[in-house]
Amino acid sequence: MRQVSLSRFKQCAYVVFAQQKSPHSRRWLSYAIYLYLFAGDITQKGYEKKRSKLIRAYIPHAGGNLATSDPPHTPYLCSDMHTTTRVSIWYPDKYIYVHTEAVQAVLARHVERKVAVPMPSKRRSLVVQTSMDAYTPPDSSSGSEEEAGPGDDMSGMEHWMSRPSQLGPVHLGSTSSSSSSTQSGGSGNAGRLADSLPLYLVFLTGVPVSSRVSAKIQQLVNTLKQPRRPPLREFFVDDFDELLEVQQPDPNQPRPEGAEMMPVRGEALGVVTNWPPSLEAALQRWGTISPKAPCLTSLDTAGKPLYVLTYGKLWSRSIKLAYNILHKLGSKQEPMVRPGDRVALVFPNNDPVAFMVAFYGCLLAEVVPVPIEVPLSRKDAGSQQIGFLLGSCGVTVALTSDACHKGLPKSATGEIPQFKGWPKLLWFVTESKHLSKPPRDWFPHIKDANNDTAYIEYKTCKDGSVLGVTVTRIALLTHCQALTQSCSYTEAETIVNVLDFKKDVGLWHGILTSVMNMMHVISVPYSLMKVNPLSWIQKVCQYKAKVACVKSRDMHWALVAHKDQKDINLSSLRMLLVADGSNPWSISSCDAFLNVFQTKGLRAEVICPCASSPEALTVAIRRPVEDSSQPPGRGVLSMQGLSYGVVRVDTEERLSVLTVQDVGTVTPGGLVCVVKPEGVPQLCQTDEIGELCVCSIATGTSYYGLTGMTKNTFEVYPVGSSGGLISEYAFVRTGLLGFIGPGGLVFITGKMDGLIMVSGRRHNADDIVATALAVEPMKFVYRGRIAVFSVTVLRDERIVVVAEQRPDSTEEDSFQWMSRVLQAIDSIHGVGVFCLALVPANTLPKTPLGGIHLSEIKQLYLEGGLHPCNVLMCPHTCVTNLPKPRQKQPEIGPASVMVGNLVSGKRIAQASGRDLGQTDDNDQRENAIGAVSSSLTCLQLHKRAERVAALLIERGGLQEGDHVALVYPPGIDLIAAFYGCLYAGCVPITVRPPHPQNISTTLPTVKMIVEVSHSACVMTTAVICKLLRSKEAMATVDIRNWPPVLDTDDLPKKKPPAFYKPTNPDGLAYLDFSVSTTGMLAGVQMSHNAVGAFCRSVKLQCELYPSREVAICLDPYCGLGFVLWCLCSVYSGHQSILIPPVELESNPALWLLAVSQLRVRDTFCSYSVMELCTKGLGLQTEALKARGLDLSRVRACVVVAEERPRMSLTHSFSKLFKDLGLHPRSVSTAFGCRVNLAICLQGTSGPDPTTVYVDMRALRHDRVRLVERGSPHSLPLMESGKILPGVRIIIANPETKGPLGDSHLGEIWVHSAHNGSGYYSGYGEEVLQSDHFNSRLSFGDTQTVWARTGYLGFLRRTELTDANGERHDALFVVGALEEAMELRGMRYHPIDIETSVIRAHKSIMECAVFPWTNLLVVVVELEGSEQEALDLVPMVTKAVLEEHYLIVGVVVVTDIGVIPINSRGEKQRMHLRDGFLQDQLDPIYVAYNM
């Protein structure tokens, strides 16, 4: 071996170019051997020694010896050759994949760590057992986006390829979580109610050891503990304008050190005397001089000649078509097509003859052909963008062949429909039998080449948009001349063309330059290549062809298929033009093809890669030379250096290299320079990677109709380091990345379209594809069906890999392959993969030539429409630019308190309702009679309550102070039983009865409340008594162990001996048992004094007088719903219309109809009722209006809840029923909690509810910062209602218990006469009671006793005024303190994350989030088919990252109805967490993000 002169490089430009000796003693060496041995042959022993030294660091040692194995003996190349090899090393009978070795060595290193990665759980119904008999595998191809190579689906391939004859069934993964038999949902809403689930008084702090889910989470936690690359330096600026860090340059990164490169000029374009003045003139010459000479031979699918087009036929048919285009379309006065107009050429890839005639017919008619692909359907991938191009070009006529016209989709009337995005076209068939013969005196005008547009070639951009590159007639002619000179074309040569003849290299050589030189083209269609990959080689042998135009994939598949083929002789070839030779991975196919077919007469100097682009046409091409003493150059480049745009030899991780071959020299007549890819087009240094720019006549001139883009691409003026222009002529950007090597050789390292910029480093999509395929080539995925692209997530590009999975791969095998691919890409390329998705075979969008449609795949991914069968997300690995949380500010201490109501310079956040007054209403509850309550007057209720009291005393034998459980459905019986208990001196506890259809899960809750409350007896109806004694109930709970059960349907007809009158106003009146949003069951003690104050406060706030009617659609078992249902109407004397919410399940309009018919002005409901009406009546508003539904009299529609107001739901409700008379300002919310059942209630007087917009980022740091509506990161919050009379509120720090200013988020503390007295647990937990109900501030007003609500919120003084003329203080509830999640040092509220998740995908019905071991778990309910389940994983992960800067640890996809809610419609996240960790959810899919 010898080294090429490095005269163009400084010594610091570490590039090694290896050359070959004679073909018979050729050996390709790895880059390490290049470094060590520049001269002489290398022996087998020497090779093994160098190879062992090379990979010693990557292979685990066993007993101190390096584990090595002999390279496999491969008489021919394996099917994964062309993209998996970075450096090819040849020995007799041995071929070694160094890149594959590098990948395997990296994976071995990871295996040594023994890190267990949790495998996703998938429901069995989602693992489809594919029938192998009915299955058709997809086309497999090279990495080309445009075309696909022959695939495994071809029956004809079995002659060349051996494959397993029988494939076993798909095995299910061992961790498929389908053993749970828990039903999701139930009958109606009852199945979802968390109140009907088994509840516990204390939180669960752990899960059973046998839980599979928790074991996988532990695996995930262990995985995330592994060391990662250090994150970027992160910072915040003040005012919470969080800025992700601008990447600081690494001081150790390689930098270009060479001199400024000089533009390289190709050889002068020779002037040959017999070159025609235009391409039409060339056609005229050959058509008249040599009419019998063959011009083009088309082949059928069997490889036999279908039609031979001679130059005479081409000339005559082109003239005939030109005449018809100009004179037979439209009328004589108004022809449809005039010279200079654009027409579309729509021809299939198996009909080059018709295309060639149409193309030259257009040139002769002086119209501009726009060749496009045949639209196979109206939903063809990319077809809409093609239509946009045709529309912008003003195309009205499409030329096509008879067969193609018949194959186009037709409407019922037989007409071709207008394709989506396409202009209206006249389809014109070009066969001669459909054309009129031109008059004898008509002849096309043959002009010399000028600057008129000759044709428009379409180009598909990275984003899927289609541009039209215009090529002038002079550029067309000059390009043909340059190719003729470069390729040494001569007359009557035979050329075999496998490429697409409608564009790029196939068009330039097979249609244009061939006619200029009277060559004979053998066109091999794609359909033939699919059946017989060797067909092009057979045609070379058959026709003794001198030239063949192919792509790397054609060489690759020929290698796979050649072993049984005899009598191959390629000695006639003088040039094998490799159209995608600029792809760095084509070198492996070239080397392998040469080695195999060298014995068949193929010479090394014949292989000629070229570099081209639609804008610059042919940039460089390697010349076919007879003298093999000038072998091609090789560059062995460092991957790390390339990622920084620098040419370097790898000196550290020597397995991470890229070997590139030259693509020859600049085309004749061209001037090429290399400029920086971004910013000002400044010349690069000699050892710097940049974009190649060309100055030549033979280039495109513009993007049709796009002047701005044209200027940026076709009118570039490169400048030197001094800032001066290097040329007065404009250059054209080629879109190719590379550098100019010694001797003016051009080296291409990638394309701008394939460039992925991650954290300031460049990565090539083709490189990542090759690494992925090197892990387990062609075992789990199809070779040509893999896509790599980038998406923007959190202000940086993230890599996504999508591949088609083979149907015979098991779930476990596929997951293991995915995890190994991630490890290999991370180690070799130094970049993490954000998402790796496997989709079922034959599901990725295809281009017309069978390749994958990259932009369509990316669009499907972004829209959540890929429908993958396996997904692996790795946000923990690749997202290293999460913003750093602000350090917590020092808390306010006593020294900061100033005189008055200021703290730390801010107003203390405190507010009060109006004075309650001192009215004495001792016995008004029992004695207020005369008003009508539902169907009972107070007198009737009084009489019935007396009988209930007699029943308790006589049959129950209860004493004063005994507890009684009231298990009633919503109705009058419950109210009568409640007052009967008060008459008897007992303490009532209202309990929701068990659901008949779900008794096994609802009855234990009833039993628990009865036991925890120490009830001495249970009162209920006869129907529920019978239900409690049924077999189903006895199988769940043995009622014989219960206290006595009394049936109140048969009451005694006498009064109790005396009424009980409480002697102590602070004595216990009733127990309020309910489930909090955190899943805690607790009973709050309500005293007689608190009940009286409560009713008086509500009466004043809502102005409830005997003349009022109030409609209540709430559950009457706890909280404000119970007070409104049972107490307020008796206290205030107004009429109450009681509507059980369960009735709305069968009749959603019942509540609103009752409000309308009874002319109700005040009504109360829950969020679940409002949601039921919004969803159930959304399409029935017109019908309801016709039935006379009128809500115009409603002045207050109050939603009762223990949570942040749901603005979106209330706004939707208001908007939906606005046409029925509902005023938006009438809809408001109330807020209560365990310690105080009603703190805020909007009422009738006072200002409208206030809405503010706060900065969500500031809120995470417990700061309140108001912003404008629509600002980034703004969160709308609605006031939770007006503070009730007699209520005082202060915002306190939950940790220090100190008062906070009004710009801080803190815990809401309340002081009120109707606060609860404490929790009733029966176990003497006084500490809990004291902390929640009797707290004092640590400084400031330390005397007042406050109750802690457990909710975070803030107060804001508004510009509005109360009824008393003072400025209104609005309370904004943000969320429950116990549900708030401390993640990354910041406080997050579940509802905010859930809102983002629900917006992420249209199929997400509901969502809930909770933390577990510092991981964020997201549970989503899927509304759609199970096949869409895996689409949600990347969408959810991205949405949470973008909006909240959080990495989701686990994504759980479930059926609708799995997320539990309580009777108020509030999510029970802790119940959901416990169900998930105990594997009781039966999820569709569980993804563990790495």
XYZ file of N, CA, C and O in Angstrom, residues 39 48 186 325 378 535 802 935 1216 1440:
40
model
N 2.787 0.440 4.146
C 3.499 -0.180 3.028
C 3.561 -1.685 3.246
O 3.645 -2.166 4.365
N -4.766 -10.733 12.368
C -5.395 -11.152 13.620
C -4.829 -10.369 14.803
O -5.554 -9.989 15.724
N -68.189 -0.854 35.036
C -69.272 -1.622 35.609
C -70.556 -1.138 35.019
O -70.635 -0.682 33.894
N -50.357 18.250 -29.367
C -50.362 19.067 -28.151
C -50.712 20.512 -28.480
O -51.498 21.150 -27.788
N -56.234 8.121 -4.335
C -56.435 9.515 -3.927
C -55.695 9.817 -2.626
O -55.508 10.971 -2.269
N -31.446 -9.474 -13.125
C -31.837 -9.204 -14.506
C -30.917 -8.174 -15.162
O -30.574 -8.310 -16.342
N -37.970 4.361 13.353
C -39.176 3.576 13.082
C -38.809 2.464 12.107
O -38.160 2.724 11.094
N -92.437 16.228 48.284
C -93.830 15.808 48.412
C -94.281 15.800 49.865
O -95.363 15.343 50.173
N -72.877 25.663 25.710
C -73.819 24.718 25.119
C -75.270 25.142 25.366
O -76.120 25.056 24.470
N -45.745 16.148 27.994
C -45.347 16.466 29.372
C -43.963 17.107 29.388
O -43.693 18.026 30.165
